[in-house]
Amino acid sequence: MTREVDAKDLRVVIIGAGMAGILSAIKLEEAGIGNFSIYEKADRLGGTWRENTYPGIACDVPSHLYSYSFAPNPDWSHQYSPGAEIQAYFERVAKQFGVDERIEFGQEINRCAFIDGRWHITTSAGIKDEADFIIAATGVLHHPSYPEIAGLEDFAGALFHSARWDHDVPLDGGRVGVIGNGSTGVQITAALAKRASKLSLFQRTPQWVMPQENPAYTEDEKQAFRAHPESLRALHEDISNLFAAGFANAVVDADSELMKGIEDQCLANLEENVSDPDLRERLRPDYRAACKRLVISPDFYEAIQKPTATLVTEEIERIEPGGVRTRDGHLHELDVLVLATGFKADRFVRPMEVIGRTGKRLDEAWADRPSAYLSISVPDLPNFFMLNGPNGPVGNFSLIEVAELQFGYIQQLIDQVRSGECRSLSASARATEDFDAARVEAAKKTIWTTGCRSWYLDDRGVPATWPWTFDRFREEMAEPDLAAYDFFD
Ligand code: N01
């Protein structure tokens, strides 16, 4: 016979106070599960938006979509708002919903062990806690990737990764080098070409660039949003549907007309907006658009054509105290060197030690590469659920929308415990293997496998992302297939 569990007898630990951790707290409270804590290793909430503060930072998902569905914001300044505004939005929402008071700052969880039906948690500061559930909201692009370039430590000027920006370093009138031309490097270049006396962008591989204008909202528009909150909800829905039916569908079908249209727009941008034929050829990629994460910028080409800017395509030989030496022997003298070299996208909850019900460590389970059923649950890690976990839909949707859908799914798993069906549950090994095999097969049709290097690809060259449509993701998240789960008492 099943016996219902009172919600107040369930304790949840949320790891991380970024976008997904804040969301989890709000949704748990709403579901009557008020006994939870959020552990955050930093001293401030915000995750990605706390860590990435580089000049020019903005989100390339429209702001009215990159907002919680339950907390629309009539005051977004732009269609694609700057990072600081997004950070302020998360701080405001966390305050509004009383989440900020529930965060244990400066507490990095370094160990979670499932013992006798509960999770035992230890933080680096020595705090111990126990919980029935863990929600890992630890982010995706979180661990900076530092390039292996000889002499990096010899540089005499200021050197930092784009996600560790040193705001004490003066930029105006200085000689700035940027290694990397992904979404980050391109935004930094566009912002700094007008400030530095000399801006050198070190490009290893050219990027396709989608020219997306970024108009500011007028005061009248914002006033109309404030007066009619329902119009904001409709706008959220409309943009979501446009995204799902457009770009998100195109990338999972490399042969689609939609994909061709995106390529045509990028090509026209290059042909029409870069006037010097030599520069144009050096900026022209030899792989398909959106094979790498598509770079969106209204002003990158304009910036790289400024007299202050230089596109360096010679291979970097080494870093020297005075700057970057390229293979042609030229020393690019610099005061500041920015590493816009991306992130280790395969870390997820690691380096945290996670020990499941059989005593097996997550690091062993993920020895080859990370995997999880529907990117949420790992076999034998009962009641341990991830938001934006391995192989999930990253890069082409609003990660807020993704996390909201995933949380709705996780909530239904928690309900299994609440209703007394089991004490804990995790995806079965079989379901996880089948899911993994299906996604690897489906990935063959996607644009990401058409021949380029990118952070989407795992060590085998398989895209570690959702290879189906967004509609399919929505359907999968609507209701768990409980046959895919092992139930434990
Ligand atoms: O990182 P990346 P990112 N020598 O991995 C180069 C999101 N995001 O921080 O292409 C020389 O894309 C590397 O060269 P190559 C978004 O999902 C969103 O820019 O591998 N170069 C590449 O140019 C994005 O995709 C927004 O040849 C080296 C760059 O470094 C993701 O974050 C803004 C090198 C890394 O590009 C990551 O973007 C920012 C080496 N040894 C980020 N090693 C928006 O919303 C690496 N590179 C707009």
PDB file of C-alpha atoms in Angstrom, residues 176-453:
ATOM      1  CA  VAL A 176      44.449  44.936 -26.608  1.00  0.00           C
ATOM      2  CA  GLY A 177      44.701  41.414 -28.015  1.00  0.00           C
ATOM      3  CA  VAL A 178      41.777  38.980 -28.093  1.00  0.00           C
ATOM      4  CA  ILE A 179      42.385  35.276 -28.717  1.00  0.00           C
ATOM      5  CA  GLY A 180      39.231  33.588 -29.985  1.00  0.00           C
ATOM      6  CA  ASN A 181      36.355  34.747 -32.172  1.00  0.00           C
ATOM      7  CA  GLY A 182      33.381  32.797 -30.805  1.00  0.00           C
ATOM      8  CA  SER A 183      30.267  34.616 -29.589  1.00  0.00           C
ATOM      9  CA  THR A 184      32.373  36.084 -26.772  1.00  0.00           C
ATOM     10  CA  GLY A 185      35.415  37.211 -28.776  1.00  0.00           C
ATOM     11  CA  VAL A 186      33.195  38.837 -31.387  1.00  0.00           C
ATOM     12  CA  GLN A 187      31.258  40.834 -28.781  1.00  0.00           C
ATOM     13  CA  ILE A 188      34.496  41.955 -27.100  1.00  0.00           C
ATOM     14  CA  THR A 189      35.978  42.984 -30.452  1.00  0.00           C
ATOM     15  CA  ALA A 190      32.875  44.997 -31.365  1.00  0.00           C
ATOM     16  CA  ALA A 191      32.989  46.766 -27.983  1.00  0.00           C
ATOM     17  CA  LEU A 192      36.730  47.414 -27.801  1.00  0.00           C
ATOM     18  CA  ALA A 193      37.611  48.367 -31.364  1.00  0.00           C
ATOM     19  CA  LYS A 194      36.235  51.826 -30.609  1.00  0.00           C
ATOM     20  CA  ARG A 195      38.086  52.130 -27.276  1.00  0.00           C
ATOM     21  CA  ALA A 196      41.520  50.594 -27.754  1.00  0.00           C
ATOM     22  CA  SER A 197      44.285  52.372 -29.658  1.00  0.00           C
ATOM     23  CA  LYS A 198      44.964  48.999 -31.249  1.00  0.00           C
ATOM     24  CA  LEU A 199      42.795  45.894 -31.175  1.00  0.00           C
ATOM     25  CA  SER A 200      44.250  42.626 -32.485  1.00  0.00           C
ATOM     26  CA  LEU A 201      41.837  39.741 -32.912  1.00  0.00           C
ATOM     27  CA  PHE A 202      43.624  36.386 -33.174  1.00  0.00           C
ATOM     28  CA  GLN A 203      41.395  34.186 -35.304  1.00  0.00           C
ATOM     29  CA  ARG A 204      42.121  30.468 -35.693  1.00  0.00           C
ATOM     30  CA  THR A 205      38.968  29.661 -37.677  1.00  0.00           C
ATOM     31  CA  PRO A 206      36.654  32.168 -39.405  1.00  0.00           C
ATOM     32  CA  GLN A 207      33.057  32.391 -38.182  1.00  0.00           C
ATOM     33  CA  TRP A 208      29.783  32.856 -39.984  1.00  0.00           C
ATOM     34  CA  VAL A 209      28.095  35.958 -38.608  1.00  0.00           C
ATOM     35  CA  MET A 210      24.354  36.581 -38.610  1.00  0.00           C
ATOM     36  CA  PRO A 211      23.626  40.332 -38.743  1.00  0.00           C
ATOM     37  CA  GLN A 212      20.996  40.853 -36.108  1.00  0.00           C
ATOM     38  CA  GLU A 213      19.982  44.427 -35.360  1.00  0.00           C
ATOM     39  CA  ASN A 214      19.392  45.253 -31.716  1.00  0.00           C
ATOM     40  CA  PRO A 215      16.886  48.090 -31.393  1.00  0.00           C
ATOM     41  CA  ALA A 216      16.254  49.772 -28.039  1.00  0.00           C
ATOM     42  CA  TYR A 217      12.699  49.710 -26.692  1.00  0.00           C
ATOM     43  CA  THR A 218      11.207  53.201 -26.524  1.00  0.00           C
ATOM     44  CA  GLU A 219       9.655  54.558 -23.325  1.00  0.00           C
ATOM     45  CA  ASP A 220       6.241  54.295 -25.010  1.00  0.00           C
ATOM     46  CA  GLU A 221       6.793  50.624 -25.762  1.00  0.00           C
ATOM     47  CA  LYS A 222       7.867  49.917 -22.195  1.00  0.00           C
ATOM     48  CA  GLN A 223       4.858  51.832 -20.886  1.00  0.00           C
ATOM     49  CA  ALA A 224       2.586  49.741 -23.097  1.00  0.00           C
ATOM     50  CA  PHE A 225       4.192  46.541 -21.742  1.00  0.00           C
ATOM     51  CA  ARG A 226       3.620  47.773 -18.190  1.00  0.00           C
ATOM     52  CA  ALA A 227       0.003  48.659 -18.903  1.00  0.00           C
ATOM     53  CA  HIS A 228      -0.706  45.349 -20.631  1.00  0.00           C
ATOM     54  CA  PRO A 229       1.211  42.518 -18.983  1.00  0.00           C
ATOM     55  CA  GLU A 230      -0.757  40.041 -21.080  1.00  0.00           C
ATOM     56  CA  SER A 231       0.962  41.479 -24.178  1.00  0.00           C
ATOM     57  CA  LEU A 232       4.323  40.531 -22.643  1.00  0.00           C
ATOM     58  CA  ARG A 233       3.185  36.956 -22.084  1.00  0.00           C
ATOM     59  CA  ALA A 234       1.951  36.815 -25.673  1.00  0.00           C
ATOM     60  CA  LEU A 235       5.284  38.204 -26.893  1.00  0.00           C
ATOM     61  CA  HIS A 236       7.168  35.534 -24.883  1.00  0.00           C
ATOM     62  CA  GLU A 237       5.002  32.856 -26.473  1.00  0.00           C
ATOM     63  CA  ASP A 238       5.342  34.299 -29.991  1.00  0.00           C
ATOM     64  CA  ILE A 239       9.139  34.536 -29.849  1.00  0.00           C
ATOM     65  CA  SER A 240       9.353  31.037 -28.385  1.00  0.00           C
ATOM     66  CA  ASN A 241       7.274  29.640 -31.251  1.00  0.00           C
ATOM     67  CA  LEU A 242       9.299  31.584 -33.814  1.00  0.00           C
ATOM     68  CA  PHE A 243      12.539  30.183 -32.368  1.00  0.00           C
ATOM     69  CA  ALA A 244      11.199  26.654 -32.196  1.00  0.00           C
ATOM     70  CA  ALA A 245       9.863  26.685 -35.738  1.00  0.00           C
ATOM     71  CA  GLY A 246      12.864  28.557 -37.126  1.00  0.00           C
ATOM     72  CA  PHE A 247      16.470  28.262 -36.059  1.00  0.00           C
ATOM     73  CA  ALA A 248      15.922  25.405 -33.611  1.00  0.00           C
ATOM     74  CA  ASN A 249      14.401  23.208 -36.301  1.00  0.00           C
ATOM     75  CA  ALA A 250      16.935  24.225 -38.924  1.00  0.00           C
ATOM     76  CA  VAL A 251      20.005  23.145 -36.948  1.00  0.00           C
ATOM     77  CA  VAL A 252      18.703  19.608 -36.471  1.00  0.00           C
ATOM     78  CA  ASP A 253      18.094  19.190 -40.211  1.00  0.00           C
ATOM     79  CA  ALA A 254      21.233  20.177 -42.100  1.00  0.00           C
ATOM     80  CA  ASP A 255      19.505  19.724 -45.473  1.00  0.00           C
ATOM     81  CA  SER A 256      16.519  21.912 -44.666  1.00  0.00           C
ATOM     82  CA  GLU A 257      15.473  25.004 -46.614  1.00  0.00           C
ATOM     83  CA  LEU A 258      15.519  26.928 -43.355  1.00  0.00           C
ATOM     84  CA  MET A 259      19.192  26.132 -42.889  1.00  0.00           C
ATOM     85  CA  LYS A 260      19.909  27.225 -46.422  1.00  0.00           C
ATOM     86  CA  GLY A 261      18.137  30.535 -45.725  1.00  0.00           C
ATOM     87  CA  ILE A 262      20.295  31.126 -42.642  1.00  0.00           C
ATOM     88  CA  GLU A 263      23.444  30.396 -44.666  1.00  0.00           C
ATOM     89  CA  ASP A 264      22.336  32.818 -47.385  1.00  0.00           C
ATOM     90  CA  GLN A 265      21.852  35.602 -44.840  1.00  0.00           C
ATOM     91  CA  CYS A 266      25.306  35.033 -43.332  1.00  0.00           C
ATOM     92  CA  LEU A 267      26.923  34.940 -46.759  1.00  0.00           C
ATOM     93  CA  ALA A 268      25.175  38.143 -47.840  1.00  0.00           C
ATOM     94  CA  ASN A 269      26.344  39.785 -44.609  1.00  0.00           C
ATOM     95  CA  LEU A 270      29.953  38.920 -45.445  1.00  0.00           C
ATOM     96  CA  GLU A 271      29.723  39.890 -49.134  1.00  0.00           C
ATOM     97  CA  GLU A 272      27.886  43.159 -48.576  1.00  0.00           C
ATOM     98  CA  ASN A 273      29.521  44.419 -45.414  1.00  0.00           C
ATOM     99  CA  VAL A 274      33.230  43.644 -45.767  1.00  0.00           C
ATOM    100  CA  SER A 275      34.683  45.824 -48.459  1.00  0.00           C
ATOM    101  CA  ASP A 276      38.349  44.779 -48.605  1.00  0.00           C
ATOM    102  CA  PRO A 277      38.569  41.568 -50.713  1.00  0.00           C
ATOM    103  CA  ASP A 278      41.585  40.240 -48.804  1.00  0.00           C
ATOM    104  CA  LEU A 279      39.946  40.755 -45.416  1.00  0.00           C
ATOM    105  CA  ARG A 280      36.695  39.279 -46.752  1.00  0.00           C
ATOM    106  CA  GLU A 281      38.490  36.090 -47.805  1.00  0.00           C
ATOM    107  CA  ARG A 282      40.219  35.781 -44.454  1.00  0.00           C
ATOM    108  CA  LEU A 283      36.838  36.125 -42.747  1.00  0.00           C
ATOM    109  CA  ARG A 284      35.151  33.558 -45.029  1.00  0.00           C
ATOM    110  CA  PRO A 285      34.560  30.184 -43.347  1.00  0.00           C
ATOM    111  CA  ASP A 286      35.009  26.956 -45.324  1.00  0.00           C
ATOM    112  CA  TYR A 287      32.354  25.035 -43.386  1.00  0.00           C
ATOM    113  CA  ARG A 288      28.601  25.385 -43.177  1.00  0.00           C
ATOM    114  CA  ALA A 289      26.915  28.195 -41.251  1.00  0.00           C
ATOM    115  CA  ALA A 290      25.738  27.177 -37.737  1.00  0.00           C
ATOM    116  CA  CYS A 291      28.050  24.129 -37.720  1.00  0.00           C
ATOM    117  CA  LYS A 292      29.732  26.009 -34.894  1.00  0.00           C
ATOM    118  CA  ARG A 293      27.374  27.888 -32.630  1.00  0.00           C
ATOM    119  CA  LEU A 294      26.199  30.700 -34.930  1.00  0.00           C
ATOM    120  CA  VAL A 295      27.648  34.076 -34.020  1.00  0.00           C
ATOM    121  CA  ILE A 296      25.098  36.854 -33.962  1.00  0.00           C
ATOM    122  CA  SER A 297      26.356  40.402 -34.290  1.00  0.00           C
ATOM    123  CA  PRO A 298      25.136  43.602 -35.934  1.00  0.00           C
ATOM    124  CA  ASP A 299      28.515  45.302 -35.699  1.00  0.00           C
ATOM    125  CA  PHE A 300      31.416  42.827 -35.767  1.00  0.00           C
ATOM    126  CA  TYR A 301      32.294  43.416 -39.431  1.00  0.00           C
ATOM    127  CA  GLU A 302      32.116  47.174 -38.892  1.00  0.00           C
ATOM    128  CA  ALA A 303      34.427  46.852 -35.867  1.00  0.00           C
ATOM    129  CA  ILE A 304      37.040  44.656 -37.531  1.00  0.00           C
ATOM    130  CA  GLN A 305      37.262  47.148 -40.444  1.00  0.00           C
ATOM    131  CA  LYS A 306      38.074  50.083 -38.156  1.00  0.00           C
ATOM    132  CA  PRO A 307      41.608  51.501 -38.562  1.00  0.00           C
ATOM    133  CA  THR A 308      42.319  50.515 -34.942  1.00  0.00           C
ATOM    134  CA  ALA A 309      41.465  46.839 -35.552  1.00  0.00           C
ATOM    135  CA  THR A 310      43.629  44.074 -37.023  1.00  0.00           C
ATOM    136  CA  LEU A 311      42.489  40.585 -37.863  1.00  0.00           C
ATOM    137  CA  VAL A 312      45.435  38.251 -37.255  1.00  0.00           C
ATOM    138  CA  THR A 313      45.100  34.940 -39.052  1.00  0.00           C
ATOM    139  CA  GLU A 314      48.725  33.826 -38.825  1.00  0.00           C
ATOM    140  CA  GLU A 315      49.058  30.979 -36.359  1.00  0.00           C
ATOM    141  CA  ILE A 316      50.194  31.952 -32.855  1.00  0.00           C
ATOM    142  CA  GLU A 317      53.674  30.629 -32.150  1.00  0.00           C
ATOM    143  CA  ARG A 318      54.080  31.761 -28.553  1.00  0.00           C
ATOM    144  CA  ILE A 319      53.333  34.464 -26.057  1.00  0.00           C
ATOM    145  CA  GLU A 320      56.226  36.691 -25.034  1.00  0.00           C
ATOM    146  CA  PRO A 321      56.463  39.373 -22.342  1.00  0.00           C
ATOM    147  CA  GLY A 322      55.735  42.044 -24.968  1.00  0.00           C
ATOM    148  CA  GLY A 323      52.872  40.373 -26.813  1.00  0.00           C
ATOM    149  CA  VAL A 324      51.941  37.562 -29.188  1.00  0.00           C
ATOM    150  CA  ARG A 325      54.511  36.198 -31.650  1.00  0.00           C
ATOM    151  CA  THR A 326      52.948  34.663 -34.770  1.00  0.00           C
ATOM    152  CA  ARG A 327      54.541  32.041 -37.054  1.00  0.00           C
ATOM    153  CA  ASP A 328      55.544  34.697 -39.581  1.00  0.00           C
ATOM    154  CA  GLY A 329      57.909  36.076 -36.909  1.00  0.00           C
ATOM    155  CA  HIS A 330      55.831  39.201 -36.223  1.00  0.00           C
ATOM    156  CA  LEU A 331      55.449  40.330 -32.613  1.00  0.00           C
ATOM    157  CA  HIS A 332      52.004  41.819 -31.954  1.00  0.00           C
ATOM    158  CA  GLU A 333      52.809  44.158 -29.084  1.00  0.00           C
ATOM    159  CA  LEU A 334      50.099  44.300 -26.432  1.00  0.00           C
ATOM    160  CA  ASP A 335      49.254  45.768 -23.033  1.00  0.00           C
ATOM    161  CA  VAL A 336      46.270  43.489 -22.433  1.00  0.00           C
ATOM    162  CA  LEU A 337      45.615  39.955 -23.656  1.00  0.00           C
ATOM    163  CA  VAL A 338      42.114  38.486 -23.367  1.00  0.00           C
ATOM    164  CA  LEU A 339      41.554  34.742 -23.675  1.00  0.00           C
ATOM    165  CA  ALA A 340      38.112  34.420 -25.254  1.00  0.00           C
ATOM    166  CA  THR A 341      38.852  30.731 -25.652  1.00  0.00           C
ATOM    167  CA  GLY A 342      35.584  29.256 -24.404  1.00  0.00           C
ATOM    168  CA  PHE A 343      34.707  26.697 -21.784  1.00  0.00           C
ATOM    169  CA  LYS A 344      35.142  23.037 -20.890  1.00  0.00           C
ATOM    170  CA  ALA A 345      31.631  22.049 -21.815  1.00  0.00           C
ATOM    171  CA  ASP A 346      31.798  18.482 -20.493  1.00  0.00           C
ATOM    172  CA  ARG A 347      32.234  19.177 -16.771  1.00  0.00           C
ATOM    173  CA  PHE A 348      28.662  19.747 -15.530  1.00  0.00           C
ATOM    174  CA  VAL A 349      28.468  18.974 -11.769  1.00  0.00           C
ATOM    175  CA  ARG A 350      32.126  18.025 -11.623  1.00  0.00           C
ATOM    176  CA  PRO A 351      34.598  18.386  -9.872  1.00  0.00           C
ATOM    177  CA  MET A 352      32.020  17.680  -7.148  1.00  0.00           C
ATOM    178  CA  GLU A 353      32.286  14.089  -5.892  1.00  0.00           C
ATOM    179  CA  VAL A 354      28.934  12.350  -6.322  1.00  0.00           C
ATOM    180  CA  ILE A 355      28.535   8.826  -4.944  1.00  0.00           C
ATOM    181  CA  GLY A 356      25.406   6.900  -5.898  1.00  0.00           C
ATOM    182  CA  ARG A 357      23.423   4.149  -4.207  1.00  0.00           C
ATOM    183  CA  THR A 358      25.796   1.380  -5.257  1.00  0.00           C
ATOM    184  CA  GLY A 359      28.865   3.277  -4.076  1.00  0.00           C
ATOM    185  CA  LYS A 360      29.887   4.073  -7.654  1.00  0.00           C
ATOM    186  CA  ARG A 361      31.217   7.548  -8.285  1.00  0.00           C
ATOM    187  CA  LEU A 362      29.749   9.767 -10.984  1.00  0.00           C
ATOM    188  CA  ASP A 363      33.262  10.393 -12.258  1.00  0.00           C
ATOM    189  CA  GLU A 364      33.584   6.649 -12.958  1.00  0.00           C
ATOM    190  CA  ALA A 365      30.160   6.497 -14.613  1.00  0.00           C
ATOM    191  CA  TRP A 366      31.220   9.435 -16.766  1.00  0.00           C
ATOM    192  CA  ALA A 367      34.785   8.210 -17.320  1.00  0.00           C
ATOM    193  CA  ASP A 368      34.293   8.213 -21.101  1.00  0.00           C
ATOM    194  CA  ARG A 369      31.948  11.178 -21.300  1.00  0.00           C
ATOM    195  CA  PRO A 370      28.921  12.568 -19.448  1.00  0.00           C
ATOM    196  CA  SER A 371      25.485  11.128 -20.123  1.00  0.00           C
ATOM    197  CA  ALA A 372      22.085  11.266 -18.489  1.00  0.00           C
ATOM    198  CA  TYR A 373      18.593  10.141 -19.380  1.00  0.00           C
ATOM    199  CA  LEU A 374      16.942  13.128 -21.074  1.00  0.00           C
ATOM    200  CA  SER A 375      19.885  15.079 -19.615  1.00  0.00           C
ATOM    201  CA  ILE A 376      18.157  14.986 -16.202  1.00  0.00           C
ATOM    202  CA  SER A 377      18.730  11.676 -14.406  1.00  0.00           C
ATOM    203  CA  VAL A 378      21.684   9.282 -14.064  1.00  0.00           C
ATOM    204  CA  PRO A 379      21.211   5.568 -13.244  1.00  0.00           C
ATOM    205  CA  ASP A 380      21.730   4.786  -9.555  1.00  0.00           C
ATOM    206  CA  LEU A 381      21.770   8.434  -8.504  1.00  0.00           C
ATOM    207  CA  PRO A 382      18.297   8.368  -6.963  1.00  0.00           C
ATOM    208  CA  ASN A 383      16.498  11.682  -6.510  1.00  0.00           C
ATOM    209  CA  PHE A 384      19.448  13.523  -8.064  1.00  0.00           C
ATOM    210  CA  PHE A 385      18.197  15.631 -10.935  1.00  0.00           C
ATOM    211  CA  MET A 386      20.060  18.028 -13.199  1.00  0.00           C
ATOM    212  CA  LEU A 387      18.878  21.142 -14.944  1.00  0.00           C
ATOM    213  CA  ASN A 388      20.725  21.832 -18.189  1.00  0.00           C
ATOM    214  CA  GLY A 389      22.636  18.588 -17.739  1.00  0.00           C
ATOM    215  CA  PRO A 390      24.617  16.611 -20.356  1.00  0.00           C
ATOM    216  CA  ASN A 391      23.454  16.445 -23.961  1.00  0.00           C
ATOM    217  CA  GLY A 392      20.536  18.763 -23.354  1.00  0.00           C
ATOM    218  CA  PRO A 393      19.220  21.497 -25.578  1.00  0.00           C
ATOM    219  CA  VAL A 394      21.911  24.119 -25.361  1.00  0.00           C
ATOM    220  CA  GLY A 395      22.815  26.857 -27.726  1.00  0.00           C
ATOM    221  CA  ASN A 396      19.689  27.243 -29.760  1.00  0.00           C
ATOM    222  CA  PHE A 397      16.929  27.967 -27.314  1.00  0.00           C
ATOM    223  CA  SER A 398      16.375  30.108 -24.281  1.00  0.00           C
ATOM    224  CA  LEU A 399      18.018  28.086 -21.518  1.00  0.00           C
ATOM    225  CA  ILE A 400      15.424  29.604 -19.179  1.00  0.00           C
ATOM    226  CA  GLU A 401      12.632  28.008 -21.165  1.00  0.00           C
ATOM    227  CA  VAL A 402      14.571  24.736 -21.242  1.00  0.00           C
ATOM    228  CA  ALA A 403      15.063  24.800 -17.465  1.00  0.00           C
ATOM    229  CA  GLU A 404      11.404  25.630 -16.839  1.00  0.00           C
ATOM    230  CA  LEU A 405      10.302  22.636 -18.912  1.00  0.00           C
ATOM    231  CA  GLN A 406      12.870  20.398 -17.229  1.00  0.00           C
ATOM    232  CA  PHE A 407      11.764  21.548 -13.808  1.00  0.00           C
ATOM    233  CA  GLY A 408       8.125  20.717 -14.648  1.00  0.00           C
ATOM    234  CA  TYR A 409       9.308  17.202 -15.482  1.00  0.00           C
ATOM    235  CA  ILE A 410      11.415  16.886 -12.308  1.00  0.00           C
ATOM    236  CA  GLN A 411       8.471  18.057 -10.245  1.00  0.00           C
ATOM    237  CA  GLN A 412       6.489  15.080 -11.528  1.00  0.00           C
ATOM    238  CA  LEU A 413       9.313  12.770 -10.452  1.00  0.00           C
ATOM    239  CA  ILE A 414       9.254  14.359  -6.996  1.00  0.00           C
ATOM    240  CA  ASP A 415       5.473  13.789  -6.968  1.00  0.00           C
ATOM    241  CA  GLN A 416       6.130  10.045  -7.265  1.00  0.00           C
ATOM    242  CA  VAL A 417       7.874  10.218  -3.903  1.00  0.00           C
ATOM    243  CA  ARG A 418       5.273  12.569  -2.441  1.00  0.00           C
ATOM    244  CA  SER A 419       2.475  10.218  -3.384  1.00  0.00           C
ATOM    245  CA  GLY A 420       4.327   7.327  -1.729  1.00  0.00           C
ATOM    246  CA  GLU A 421       5.032   5.334  -4.911  1.00  0.00           C
ATOM    247  CA  CYS A 422       8.677   5.037  -3.859  1.00  0.00           C
ATOM    248  CA  ARG A 423      11.246   6.705  -1.629  1.00  0.00           C
ATOM    249  CA  SER A 424      13.530   7.478  -4.509  1.00  0.00           C
ATOM    250  CA  LEU A 425      13.923   6.969  -8.238  1.00  0.00           C
ATOM    251  CA  SER A 426      16.472   7.318 -11.010  1.00  0.00           C
ATOM    252  CA  ALA A 427      16.517   6.542 -14.721  1.00  0.00           C
ATOM    253  CA  SER A 428      17.246   2.907 -15.502  1.00  0.00           C
ATOM    254  CA  ALA A 429      20.530   1.974 -17.147  1.00  0.00           C
ATOM    255  CA  ARG A 430      18.583   0.529 -20.068  1.00  0.00           C
ATOM    256  CA  ALA A 431      16.550   3.700 -20.692  1.00  0.00           C
ATOM    257  CA  THR A 432      19.706   5.795 -20.463  1.00  0.00           C
ATOM    258  CA  GLU A 433      21.596   3.610 -22.933  1.00  0.00           C
ATOM    259  CA  ASP A 434      18.663   3.601 -25.369  1.00  0.00           C
ATOM    260  CA  PHE A 435      18.300   7.356 -25.111  1.00  0.00           C
ATOM    261  CA  ASP A 436      21.999   7.858 -25.709  1.00  0.00           C
ATOM    262  CA  ALA A 437      22.037   5.539 -28.731  1.00  0.00           C
ATOM    263  CA  ALA A 438      19.016   7.329 -30.223  1.00  0.00           C
ATOM    264  CA  ARG A 439      20.481  10.794 -29.770  1.00  0.00           C
ATOM    265  CA  VAL A 440      23.840   9.777 -31.256  1.00  0.00           C
ATOM    266  CA  GLU A 441      22.008   8.390 -34.298  1.00  0.00           C
ATOM    267  CA  ALA A 442      19.789  11.478 -34.635  1.00  0.00           C
ATOM    268  CA  ALA A 443      22.821  13.766 -34.316  1.00  0.00           C
ATOM    269  CA  LYS A 444      24.071  12.544 -37.718  1.00  0.00           C
ATOM    270  CA  LYS A 445      21.432  14.672 -39.468  1.00  0.00           C
ATOM    271  CA  THR A 446      22.286  17.854 -37.608  1.00  0.00           C
ATOM    272  CA  ILE A 447      24.272  20.807 -38.880  1.00  0.00           C
ATOM    273  CA  TRP A 448      26.851  20.313 -36.084  1.00  0.00           C
ATOM    274  CA  THR A 449      28.310  17.225 -37.771  1.00  0.00           C
ATOM    275  CA  THR A 450      28.908  18.843 -41.144  1.00  0.00           C
ATOM    276  CA  GLY A 451      32.622  19.371 -40.603  1.00  0.00           C
ATOM    277  CA  CYS A 452      33.937  21.886 -38.109  1.00  0.00           C
ATOM    278  CA  ARG A 453      35.471  22.052 -34.640  1.00  0.00           C
TER     279      ARG A 453
END
